[in-house]
Amino acid sequence: SVNPDIASERQTASFSVEKLTARLDGGAEQTRMRRAVVEAIECDPEFSRENQYFQSQNERYEAAVRKATHLQKKMREMGWTEDGPEYKYIYRALSGDVAFLLHRIFMRSISVLGSDEQIAKWIPLASQYRLIGSYAQTELGHGTYLQGLETTAVFDSSTQEFILNTPKISAMKWWPGDMGRSATHTVAFAQLYIHGKCYGVHPFIVQIRSLQDHSLCPGITAGDIGPKMNFEHSDNGYLMLQNVRVPRENMLSKFCEVQPDGTYVRRGSQQINYFTMTTVRISLISDEVITPLMKACTIAIRYSVVRRQSKLKPGEQEAKILDYQTQQEKLLPQLAAVYAFHFINDYLQELFNRAYREIQRKNFDTLPELHASSSGFKALVSQHCTSGVEICLRACGGHGYSLLSGLPSLYTKIIASCIYEGENTILLLQTARFLIKCFMAASSGQPVPPSVTYLAAVKPGKCPAKNKLDFLSPDIYTEAFEHTAARLISSTAAELQDLVQSGVKKHDAWNRCTVQLAQAAKAHCHYITVKNFAETVERLETEAGIQKIMKHLCDLFALHGIFSNAGIFLHDGYLSGAQMDMVTASYLDLLAVIRKDAVPLVDAFDFTDKCLNSALGSYDGHVYQRLYEWAQKSPTNTQRSPAYERYLKPLLHNTLSKL
Amino acid sequence: SVNPDIASERQTASFSVEKLTARLDGGAEQTRMRRAVVEAIECDPEFSRENQYFQSQNERYEAAVRKATHLQKKMREMGWTEDGPEYKYIYRALSGDVAFLLHRIFMRSISVLGSDEQIAKWIPLASQYRLIGSYAQTELGHGTYLQGLETTAVFDSSTQEFILNTPKISAMKWWPGDMGRSATHTVAFAQLYIHGKCYGVHPFIVQIRSLQDHSLCPGITAGDIGPKMNFEHSDNGYLMLQNVRVPRENMLSKFCEVQPDGTYVRRGSQQINYFTMTTVRISLISDEVITPLMKACTIAIRYSVVRRQSKLKPGEQEAKILDYQTQQEKLLPQLAAVYAFHFINDYLQELFNRAYREIQRKNFDTLPELHASSSGFKALVSQHCTSGVEICLRACGGHGYSLLSGLPSLYTKIIASCIYEGENTILLLQTARFLIKCFMAASSGQPVPPSVTYLAAVKPGKCPAKNKLDFLSPDIYTEAFEHTAARLISSTAAELQDLVQSGVKKHDAWNRCTVQLAQAAKAHCHYITVKNFAETVERLETEAGIQKIMKHLCDLFALHGIFSNAGIFLHDGYLSGAQMDMVTASYLDLLAVIRKDAVPLVDAFDFTDKCLNSALGSYDGHVYQRLYEWAQKSPTNTQRSPAYERYLKPLLHNTLSKL
C-alpha cells in the first residue's frame, strides 16, 4: 500500500515518467539494461546495505572487500566486464560502497601512461586480481601542488633500478584508497632524479605487500590513516618508502622513458602525467556528485509530501510541507540543478571524447580547454551539489539528521568531492587562468576555442526584458549570464593589468585578484551550464510533456541563479532593480508550477528503495513506520550497555562512592 | 618545541592576547576561574576524550554516562554547583560530550513552569540524582508545530489523575535526549483534555523507568532512535504511552492548573509554556554555536600557517596557505563573524535578563520582542556558524576531512543547531511576523521596541561614501545595513498588502511572501549584529591595541556582509556599482591587514589542545607528526581485519570458488 499523500502526487504528472527516465539513461534500451543490473545486484543478499548505518569502520571495510570479491564472481556469472556498459550501473547499484575502486584507477593509469609492453604485462595480472593495485600520489605535505611532491626516485644505472624514498614525514603518501590494508601494488608518483638532475614527477609501479602472505615488503611502512568523515568502507592508507628498489621497466613510459644509460626521452607533454586526474575528475562528476544530489532530492521531496506540519489555512488539515513556499524554495532549485548538471555532464563527456581521440594521436592541443573545463565544472558542480545535499538534509528537519534518512551519509561523502581530485578553489583559478588567456587572445583578434568566443565581444548593455514573462525567455536569461561572465572576466583582466602597470609584480597582482578570478571562473561555468540546458531543451522531443517540464526546470535553474547572485547582475546596471523584482516574481511563480510535478520528477531518477537506503525516501512514503522499525534494529537497542549496572544504578541507588 | 612557522606569527601580534582573552571572558577573574576549571577537568583521566574519534555509538554513550556520574563526584570535591559560575566552563571543557544534559532541561522546566510545591518536591530529587529526567516534546510527526502534538492527557476526576496516550505512531515522542536508555522520568508535553474539551499543550511529569531495576514502567515503550549524524554520546529516545496514569499534581502548574473538579485556571500567558524553549534557544547560541566556530577557526587558521603549498613567487620557498588571498577570504570572515556573534550574544543575554525579571513579576509584555530576537538570532547565528565551520573544514583540504582534525565532528554537531530548538526558517518567519507588525505600528505612529524604531523612518537614499576608505566608517556601513533591512521589511509589507488588496486571502498572501519575509528577517538581524559590533568597539578600552584590531574585525564583518549580499544593497541604488567596487577593494585590503594578527586572534580564544582535540589545531603546530601518531592508534590499525584471510588471500591465490 502506498501512502495516499504520495500516491496523489503521481496521478497528476504532466509528463511521462518512463519516457523521462529513458531520456536520462540515454535511451530505453539503456534503462532496460540498468534495471537488469540493479535487479541482479539487489536480489543478491551478499550486496545488501541494510545494516550499513549501524556498522563500524572495520565492519564497513570488511563488507566492502567481501562485496568486491563477490562482485568478481557475479560479473563472471552475468557476463559483465570491467569496461563493459554495465559497469556504471553496477557501481550505481552498489552506491560505490565496494573495495578495489583504486585498483581500477591503477589499471587506468597503466593503460593511459604505460607503454605497450607495460600494458601487456600488468593489465592481465590486474584484471585477474593476481595483484591489487592502488594509486599513490597525494602526500601528507602535498596535495594540489604536484610539483612539490617530495618522494624521490633516483635512477641507479649500475643496477638498472630506481631507488624510491619518502625522505621526510611530509613526503609520506597519505590518502590512497585500497592501500591501507588491501593493496599489493601501487602507482607511486615521485620526483625522478638521473645523475643528480631532477626531471619532475613521474609514475612508478611499486610492490608494497607480498603476494604470498601479504606482509609488507622490505623498506615499506604502510597502514590505514584512520577515521574519516565518510568512506569508512575504504582503507585510505599511508606509505613510507625507504630505499625501495624497482626495475627500470616499472616507470610508466608511454610519454617518457629513461634509457639504460640514463638518457631521458620525452615523447609528449609533461602535462599528460596528470591526464589520469583529468579523466577521474570528469567521471566523478556524474557518479560521485550528481547521483548523490539526485538521491537527496528524491528523499527530501518524497518526505516533503508525506510530512504534514502546521496549517496553510485556518481550520484546514495540516499542510504537506512541500506546499510551503520556503520548502519549495529549498528543494526545487536543487531539482532543477540536478537536471542542469546531468546535461552539462553530457557536454563534458563529449568534450572529453573528442580530446581523447586527439591525444591518442599524440595531438595535445585540446588539453588546455579540456583541463580548464573539467576543472571549472568539477568545482562548480561539486560545490553546488554539496550545498544542495545539505539543503535537502536540513529541509527534512530532525528526521534528515538521523543516519536512517540516508541524507547524512550522502552529505559526508559528497563534501569530499569538493576537495579530492583537485581542491575546488585551485581548480577555479586554473579555469580563470585559461579564461584570462583566452580573453587576451580574443581581444587581440586571435582564435579561441568555441566555448569562449563570447569573450571577444564584451560590451556594456542593458537587459531588454519589460515584464516578468520576458524572463521566461531563454535568450533573455542566457544573455544575462553571458554578459555577466564576460564582464567579470574582462574587469578582472583589466584590474590585473592595472596592478601590473602600476608596478606590482605579476604573481602578486595575480594573488591580489584571486577572489575575483574565482568568481569570474564560476560565472563562466554557470553561464555555459545555463546555455547548454537551454540548448538541450530545444533539442528535446516535444512529445509526452517532457520538453515543457524541462523548459520550466531550465527557467528555474536560470532565474534561481540570477536571484541568488543578484549583485553581479545589478552591478553595472545590466539588470535594474525593477527587473530584478520581475526575476523574483517569475522565479517564485515557477516554484508553484514545478511543485506540481516534483514527485514525478524525482521518480524519473528511478532509484530503488534499496539503492536509496533511506527511511524517509521510500517509494511508498511510509516514513514513520520505517523510522521506528529501523531504529529498533540499532545496536543501541539490540546490545545492552554496561552503563546501567556500572554507573546509573549506583547513582540512582545513591551508592556511588563518596556521593 | 613550537613549529617556527607558527611561532613567528605570534611575535608580531598588534595587541595583547591575554587582555583580549580577559575581555572575551568578561574579566581577568573569569579567565582565572575558567582556567582552573579546565585544568581540573583535563588533568582527570576520567574525562579524557583521547579515543573519541575511534569509538562506536555504544562506547560513546557509555563514556558520556561515566563522565556524567564522575562529574557529580568531581563537582562535590571541587565545591562546584549546577547553577554556579563554573558550570559553563565545565561544559566547555567537556565539549558537551557528557550525559544528563536533558536532566538539566528537566530541572529548568520544573523551575520555570512548576508551582512552588512542585519545585520543592522535584528539584531536590533531581539535584541529588534520585531520578534522571528528560524533556519529551518533539514527536515523530510534529516538531515545530507544537499545537499539532498528538499525545493526549485526559483528566480523570474520579481518580484525580491524567491518563496519557500516544494514540498513533506519529504521536510517539522521538528525539528526547537521555531518554533512550537512561531516564527514569520525563516532562512530557500533551494536549490536555478535561471533560472532552481540549485546552492545548501542557507539561506533565511522567515516570518511565523503575527506580529500582530500571525496567520500563507499565504502559511505557521506550528505546533509542539509533544512529545520527553526531550526538553519538546521547541516547536520544522514543517513547510510547499507553494509558499511563499520573497524579493531578504532575501537571506543571505555575501558570495554569486543573482543580480537583476539573476547573481549568490560567494564571498567565499560554505562551509561557514555550518559555523553556526560549531560554534553551538563547543559551545554545554561545555553547553550541559560537564556541564550535571558535574552535574551527583556531584549527583552520593554525593549520593554514604551518601548511605550505605552492609558490607565491617563483624561486621562493612554498608559501603558507594563509598568505593566499583565497584562503584569507575563506577563514578571516569567519573569524570576524565569531567576534560579531560573541558580542551579539552579550546583547541577547542582556535582553533576556531584562525580560526574565519582568516575567518573574508576571509581566509578559517583553515576551514578543524576546521571542522574535531569540528566534531570529538563533537562526542567523546558527546558519552562519554552521556554514563557517564547513568553510573551515574545506579550507583544510584532505586533512580537514579526517576525523582526527576535529573539524568533521564540529560540523556534524553544529549543523543540528539549525534544526533543533526551532527550525531556522520557521524561526525567521516568526521574527518576520514581529517585524511586519512593528513596521505597521511604527508607520502609524504607534510606539515600538527600541530595536525596531528604525522602521519608522524608511526612506529612499544613497550611500554618501566617495572612496574605499569611507567604507571603513561604521556610520557608513551601519546605515547601509539599516537602510537595506528597512527597505526589505517595508517592501515585503507592501507586497503583502498589495496581495491582500487584490483579493488574495491573508494566509495565502503570507505564504507567497515567505521567501522574502525570511530574507527581510535575516537582514534585520544582520543589521543589529553590525550595529552592536560597532557600538561595542566604541566602548572598548583603547589600550593594548584591542580596540584597533576589533575595529578591523568589525569593518571586515560588515564589508564581507555587503560584498556577499551585494544584490540587496545595489537593488534600489543605495549603493552604486562603483561603490560596490570600493567595498570590494576595502574588504580585500582588510583581509591582508587582519591576516597578520590571525593566529593571535584565535589564540585569544584560549582553547587547550585537549579541548580542541585536533591533530591539525594544536598550539605547537606539529601537524604531520600528530596525524601520523594518531592514525596509528586507530582500530583499523590496531585490530586485524578478517578480510585478508576470508577474501583477499583466496582472491590473490586464485582460489576463490568458481574464479
Coordinates of C-alpha atoms in Angstrom, one line a residue, chain A residues 182-507:
Chain A
S182 CA 44.5 -4.3 0.8
A183 CA 46.8 -3.3 -2.0
T184 CA 49.9 -5.3 -3.0
H185 CA 51.0 -2.8 -5.6
T186 CA 50.7 0.9 -6.3
V187 CA 51.5 3.5 -8.8
A188 CA 53.6 5.9 -6.8
F189 CA 54.4 9.4 -8.0
A190 CA 57.9 10.6 -7.3
Q191 CA 60.5 13.2 -8.4
L192 CA 62.7 11.4 -11.0
Y193 CA 66.4 12.0 -10.5
I194 CA 69.0 10.9 -13.0
H195 CA 72.7 11.6 -12.4
G196 CA 71.7 14.2 -9.8
K197 CA 69.3 16.1 -12.0
C198 CA 65.6 16.3 -11.3
Y199 CA 63.2 15.6 -14.2
G200 CA 60.0 16.2 -12.3
V201 CA 57.2 13.9 -11.1
H202 CA 56.8 10.5 -12.8
P203 CA 54.8 7.4 -12.0
F204 CA 56.3 4.1 -10.9
I205 CA 54.8 0.7 -10.2
V206 CA 55.9 -0.4 -6.7
Q207 CA 55.1 -3.6 -4.9
I208 CA 54.2 -2.9 -1.3
R209 CA 52.9 -6.3 0.1
S210 CA 53.8 -9.9 -0.5
L211 CA 51.6 -11.8 -2.9
Q212 CA 52.1 -14.8 -0.8
D213 CA 51.4 -13.8 2.8
H214 CA 50.5 -10.1 2.4
S215 CA 53.4 -9.0 4.7
L216 CA 54.9 -5.6 3.9
C217 CA 57.8 -5.7 1.5
P218 CA 61.3 -4.6 2.7
G219 CA 61.6 -0.9 3.1
I220 CA 57.8 -0.4 3.2
T221 CA 55.8 1.1 6.1
A222 CA 52.1 1.2 5.4
G223 CA 48.8 1.3 7.3
D224 CA 45.4 2.9 7.5
I225 CA 45.0 6.7 8.0
G226 CA 42.2 6.2 10.5
P227 CA 38.6 7.5 10.7
K228 CA 37.2 10.0 8.2
M229 CA 34.0 11.9 7.8
N230 CA 32.8 9.1 5.4
F231 CA 34.5 6.4 3.2
E232 CA 34.6 4.1 6.2
H233 CA 34.5 1.3 3.6
S234 CA 37.8 2.4 2.1
D235 CA 41.2 1.7 3.6
N236 CA 42.7 5.0 2.7
G237 CA 46.4 4.4 3.6
Y238 CA 49.8 5.8 4.3
L239 CA 53.0 4.6 2.8
M240 CA 56.6 5.3 3.6
L241 CA 59.4 4.1 1.3
Q242 CA 62.9 3.5 2.4
N243 CA 65.4 2.6 -0.3
V244 CA 62.8 0.6 -2.2
R245 CA 64.2 -0.6 -5.5
V246 CA 62.1 -1.2 -8.6
P247 CA 63.4 -2.2 -12.0
R248 CA 63.8 0.4 -14.7
E249 CA 60.8 -1.1 -16.6
N250 CA 58.5 0.0 -13.7
M251 CA 58.4 3.6 -14.7
L252 CA 55.3 4.1 -16.8
S253 CA 56.8 5.2 -20.1
K254 CA 54.3 5.9 -22.8
F255 CA 55.2 9.5 -22.8
C256 CA 58.7 9.5 -21.4
E257 CA 61.4 6.9 -20.7
V258 CA 64.7 6.5 -19.0
Q259 CA 67.1 4.6 -21.3
P260 CA 69.6 2.1 -19.8
D261 CA 72.4 4.7 -19.9
G262 CA 70.2 7.3 -18.1
T263 CA 69.2 9.3 -21.1
Y264 CA 65.8 10.8 -20.6
V265 CA 63.5 10.8 -23.6
R266 CA 60.2 12.7 -23.7
R267 CA 57.5 11.7 -26.2
G268 CA 54.8 14.1 -25.2
S269 CA 53.7 16.9 -23.0
Q270 CA 54.7 16.7 -19.3
Q271 CA 51.1 17.6 -18.7
I272 CA 50.0 14.1 -19.8
N273 CA 51.1 12.7 -16.5
Y274 CA 48.2 14.5 -14.9
F275 CA 45.8 13.1 -17.5
T276 CA 44.6 10.3 -15.3
M277 CA 43.4 13.0 -12.9
T278 CA 41.5 14.7 -15.6
T279 CA 39.7 11.5 -16.6
V280 CA 38.9 10.8 -13.0
R281 CA 37.7 14.3 -12.5
I282 CA 35.3 14.0 -15.3
S283 CA 34.0 10.6 -14.4
L284 CA 33.4 11.6 -10.8
I285 CA 31.0 14.4 -11.7
S286 CA 28.3 12.0 -12.6
D287 CA 28.9 9.1 -10.2
E288 CA 30.0 10.9 -7.0
V289 CA 28.4 14.3 -7.4
I290 CA 25.2 14.4 -9.5
T291 CA 23.9 11.0 -8.4
P292 CA 24.1 11.8 -4.7
L293 CA 22.1 15.0 -5.3
M294 CA 19.5 13.0 -7.3
K295 CA 19.2 10.7 -4.3
A296 CA 18.9 13.6 -1.8
C297 CA 16.3 15.3 -3.9
T298 CA 14.3 12.0 -4.1
I299 CA 14.4 11.5 -0.4
A300 CA 13.6 15.1 0.6
I301 CA 10.9 15.7 -2.0
R302 CA 9.1 12.4 -1.2
Y303 CA 9.3 13.2 2.5
S304 CA 8.0 16.7 1.9
V305 CA 4.7 15.4 0.5
V306 CA 4.0 12.9 3.3
R307 CA 5.2 15.2 6.1
R308 CA 2.3 17.5 7.2
Q309 CA 3.1 20.3 9.6
S310 CA 1.1 23.4 10.6
K311 CA -1.7 24.9 8.6
L312 CA -1.7 27.0 5.5
K313 CA -5.3 27.9 6.1
P314 CA -7.0 28.1 9.4
G315 CA -9.4 25.3 10.0
E316 CA -8.0 23.1 7.3
Q317 CA -5.9 19.9 7.7
E318 CA -2.3 20.4 8.3
A319 CA -0.5 21.1 5.0
K320 CA 2.1 19.0 3.2
I321 CA 5.4 20.8 3.9
L322 CA 6.1 21.0 0.1
D323 CA 3.1 23.3 -0.1
Y324 CA 5.1 26.0 1.8
Q325 CA 6.9 28.4 -0.5
T326 CA 10.0 28.3 1.7
Q327 CA 10.2 24.5 1.4
Q328 CA 9.8 24.8 -2.4
E329 CA 12.5 27.4 -2.5
K330 CA 14.9 25.0 -0.7
L331 CA 14.2 21.8 -2.7
L332 CA 13.0 22.7 -6.2
P333 CA 16.1 24.7 -7.2
Q334 CA 18.2 21.6 -6.3
L335 CA 16.0 19.5 -8.5
A336 CA 16.5 22.0 -11.4
A337 CA 20.2 22.0 -10.8
V338 CA 20.4 18.2 -10.9
Y339 CA 18.9 18.3 -14.4
A340 CA 21.1 21.1 -15.4
F341 CA 24.2 19.2 -14.3
H342 CA 23.1 16.0 -15.9
F343 CA 23.1 17.8 -19.2
I344 CA 26.4 19.6 -18.6
N345 CA 27.9 16.2 -17.8
D346 CA 26.8 15.0 -21.3
Y347 CA 28.5 18.1 -22.7
L348 CA 31.7 17.5 -20.8
Q349 CA 31.7 13.8 -21.8
E350 CA 31.6 14.8 -25.4
L351 CA 34.4 17.3 -25.0
F352 CA 36.4 14.6 -23.3
N353 CA 35.8 12.0 -26.0
R354 CA 36.9 14.5 -28.7
A355 CA 40.1 15.4 -26.8
Y356 CA 40.9 11.8 -26.0
R357 CA 40.8 10.8 -29.7
E358 CA 43.3 13.6 -30.4
I359 CA 45.6 12.6 -27.5
Q360 CA 45.7 9.0 -28.8
R361 CA 47.1 10.6 -32.0
K362 CA 49.6 12.5 -29.8
N363 CA 47.9 15.8 -30.5
F364 CA 47.8 17.7 -27.2
D365 CA 46.2 20.9 -28.5
T366 CA 42.8 20.3 -26.8
L367 CA 44.3 19.6 -23.4
P368 CA 44.2 23.2 -22.1
E369 CA 40.4 23.6 -22.9
L370 CA 39.7 20.1 -21.5
H371 CA 41.7 20.8 -18.4
A372 CA 40.0 24.2 -17.9
S373 CA 36.6 22.8 -18.5
S374 CA 36.9 19.7 -16.4
S375 CA 38.4 21.8 -13.6
G376 CA 35.8 24.5 -13.6
F377 CA 32.8 22.2 -13.9
K378 CA 34.2 19.8 -11.3
A379 CA 34.4 22.8 -8.9
L380 CA 31.1 24.3 -9.8
V381 CA 29.1 21.1 -9.9
S382 CA 30.6 19.6 -6.7
Q383 CA 30.2 22.9 -4.8
H384 CA 26.6 23.3 -5.9
C385 CA 25.6 19.6 -5.3
T386 CA 27.3 19.5 -1.9
S387 CA 25.3 22.5 -0.8
G388 CA 22.2 21.1 -2.4
V389 CA 22.5 17.9 -0.4
E390 CA 23.0 19.9 2.8
I391 CA 19.9 21.9 1.9
C392 CA 17.9 18.7 1.4
L393 CA 19.2 17.3 4.7
R394 CA 18.2 20.4 6.6
A395 CA 14.9 20.6 4.8
C396 CA 13.9 17.3 6.4
G397 CA 14.4 18.7 9.9
G398 CA 15.3 16.3 12.7
H399 CA 14.5 13.2 10.6
G400 CA 17.0 14.4 8.0
Y401 CA 19.6 14.4 10.7
S402 CA 19.1 10.7 11.5
L403 CA 21.5 8.4 9.7
L404 CA 18.5 6.3 8.8
S405 CA 17.3 9.1 6.4
G406 CA 20.4 8.4 4.3
L407 CA 21.0 12.1 4.0
P408 CA 23.9 12.5 6.4
S409 CA 26.0 9.9 4.7
L410 CA 25.2 11.4 1.3
Y411 CA 26.4 14.7 2.6
T412 CA 29.5 13.5 4.4
K413 CA 30.5 11.7 1.3
I414 CA 29.8 14.3 -1.3
I415 CA 31.6 17.1 0.6
A416 CA 34.8 15.2 -0.1
S417 CA 34.3 15.8 -3.8
C418 CA 35.0 19.5 -3.2
I419 CA 38.5 18.5 -2.1
Y420 CA 39.7 15.4 -3.8
E421 CA 40.9 15.3 -7.4
G422 CA 41.8 19.0 -7.2
E423 CA 40.6 21.3 -4.4
N424 CA 37.8 23.5 -5.9
T425 CA 39.4 26.9 -5.4
I426 CA 42.6 25.8 -7.0
L427 CA 40.6 24.3 -9.9
L428 CA 38.6 27.5 -10.4
L429 CA 41.8 29.5 -10.5
Q430 CA 43.2 27.2 -13.2
T431 CA 40.0 27.8 -15.2
A432 CA 40.4 31.5 -14.5
R433 CA 43.9 31.4 -15.9
F434 CA 42.6 29.8 -19.1
L435 CA 39.8 32.4 -19.3
I436 CA 42.1 35.4 -18.9
K437 CA 44.4 34.0 -21.6
C438 CA 41.5 33.5 -23.9
F439 CA 40.2 36.9 -23.1
M440 CA 43.5 38.5 -24.0
A441 CA 43.8 36.4 -27.2
A442 CA 40.2 37.2 -28.2
S443 CA 40.7 40.9 -27.5
S444 CA 43.6 40.9 -29.9
G445 CA 41.7 39.0 -32.5
Q446 CA 43.4 35.7 -32.1
P447 CA 41.3 32.5 -32.4
V448 CA 40.0 30.9 -29.2
P449 CA 38.0 27.7 -28.5
P450 CA 34.3 28.0 -29.3
S451 CA 33.2 27.9 -25.7
V452 CA 34.9 31.3 -25.0
T453 CA 34.4 33.2 -28.3
Y454 CA 31.8 35.2 -26.4
L455 CA 34.7 36.9 -24.7
A456 CA 35.7 38.6 -27.9
A457 CA 32.7 41.0 -27.8
V458 CA 32.3 42.3 -24.2
K459 CA 30.3 45.4 -24.3
P460 CA 28.1 47.4 -21.9
G461 CA 24.4 46.8 -22.3
K462 CA 21.0 46.6 -20.7
C463 CA 18.7 43.6 -20.4
P464 CA 15.7 44.3 -22.8
A465 CA 13.1 42.5 -20.5
K466 CA 10.0 44.5 -19.9
N467 CA 7.9 42.2 -17.7
K468 CA 8.2 39.1 -15.6
L469 CA 7.2 36.8 -18.5
D470 CA 10.1 38.1 -20.6
F471 CA 12.4 36.4 -18.1
L472 CA 11.0 33.0 -19.2
S473 CA 12.7 33.5 -22.5
P474 CA 16.0 31.6 -22.7
D475 CA 17.5 34.2 -24.9
I476 CA 16.9 36.9 -22.2
Y477 CA 18.5 34.9 -19.3
T478 CA 21.2 33.3 -21.3
E479 CA 22.4 36.7 -22.5
A480 CA 22.3 38.0 -18.9
F481 CA 24.6 35.2 -17.8
E482 CA 26.8 35.7 -20.8
H483 CA 27.1 39.4 -20.3
T484 CA 27.9 39.0 -16.6
A485 CA 30.5 36.3 -17.1
A486 CA 32.2 38.4 -19.8
R487 CA 32.0 41.5 -17.6
L488 CA 33.6 39.7 -14.6
I489 CA 36.4 38.2 -16.7
S490 CA 37.1 41.4 -18.6
S491 CA 37.0 43.6 -15.5
T492 CA 39.3 41.2 -13.6
A493 CA 41.7 41.1 -16.5
A494 CA 41.7 44.9 -16.5
E495 CA 42.4 45.0 -12.8
L496 CA 45.3 42.6 -13.2
Q497 CA 46.7 44.8 -16.0
D498 CA 46.3 48.0 -13.9
L499 CA 48.1 46.4 -11.0
V500 CA 51.0 45.3 -13.2
Q501 CA 51.2 48.6 -14.9
S502 CA 51.3 50.3 -11.5
G503 CA 54.4 48.3 -10.8
V504 CA 53.0 45.3 -8.8
K505 CA 54.8 42.1 -9.7
K506 CA 52.8 39.7 -11.8
H507 CA 52.4 37.0 -9.3

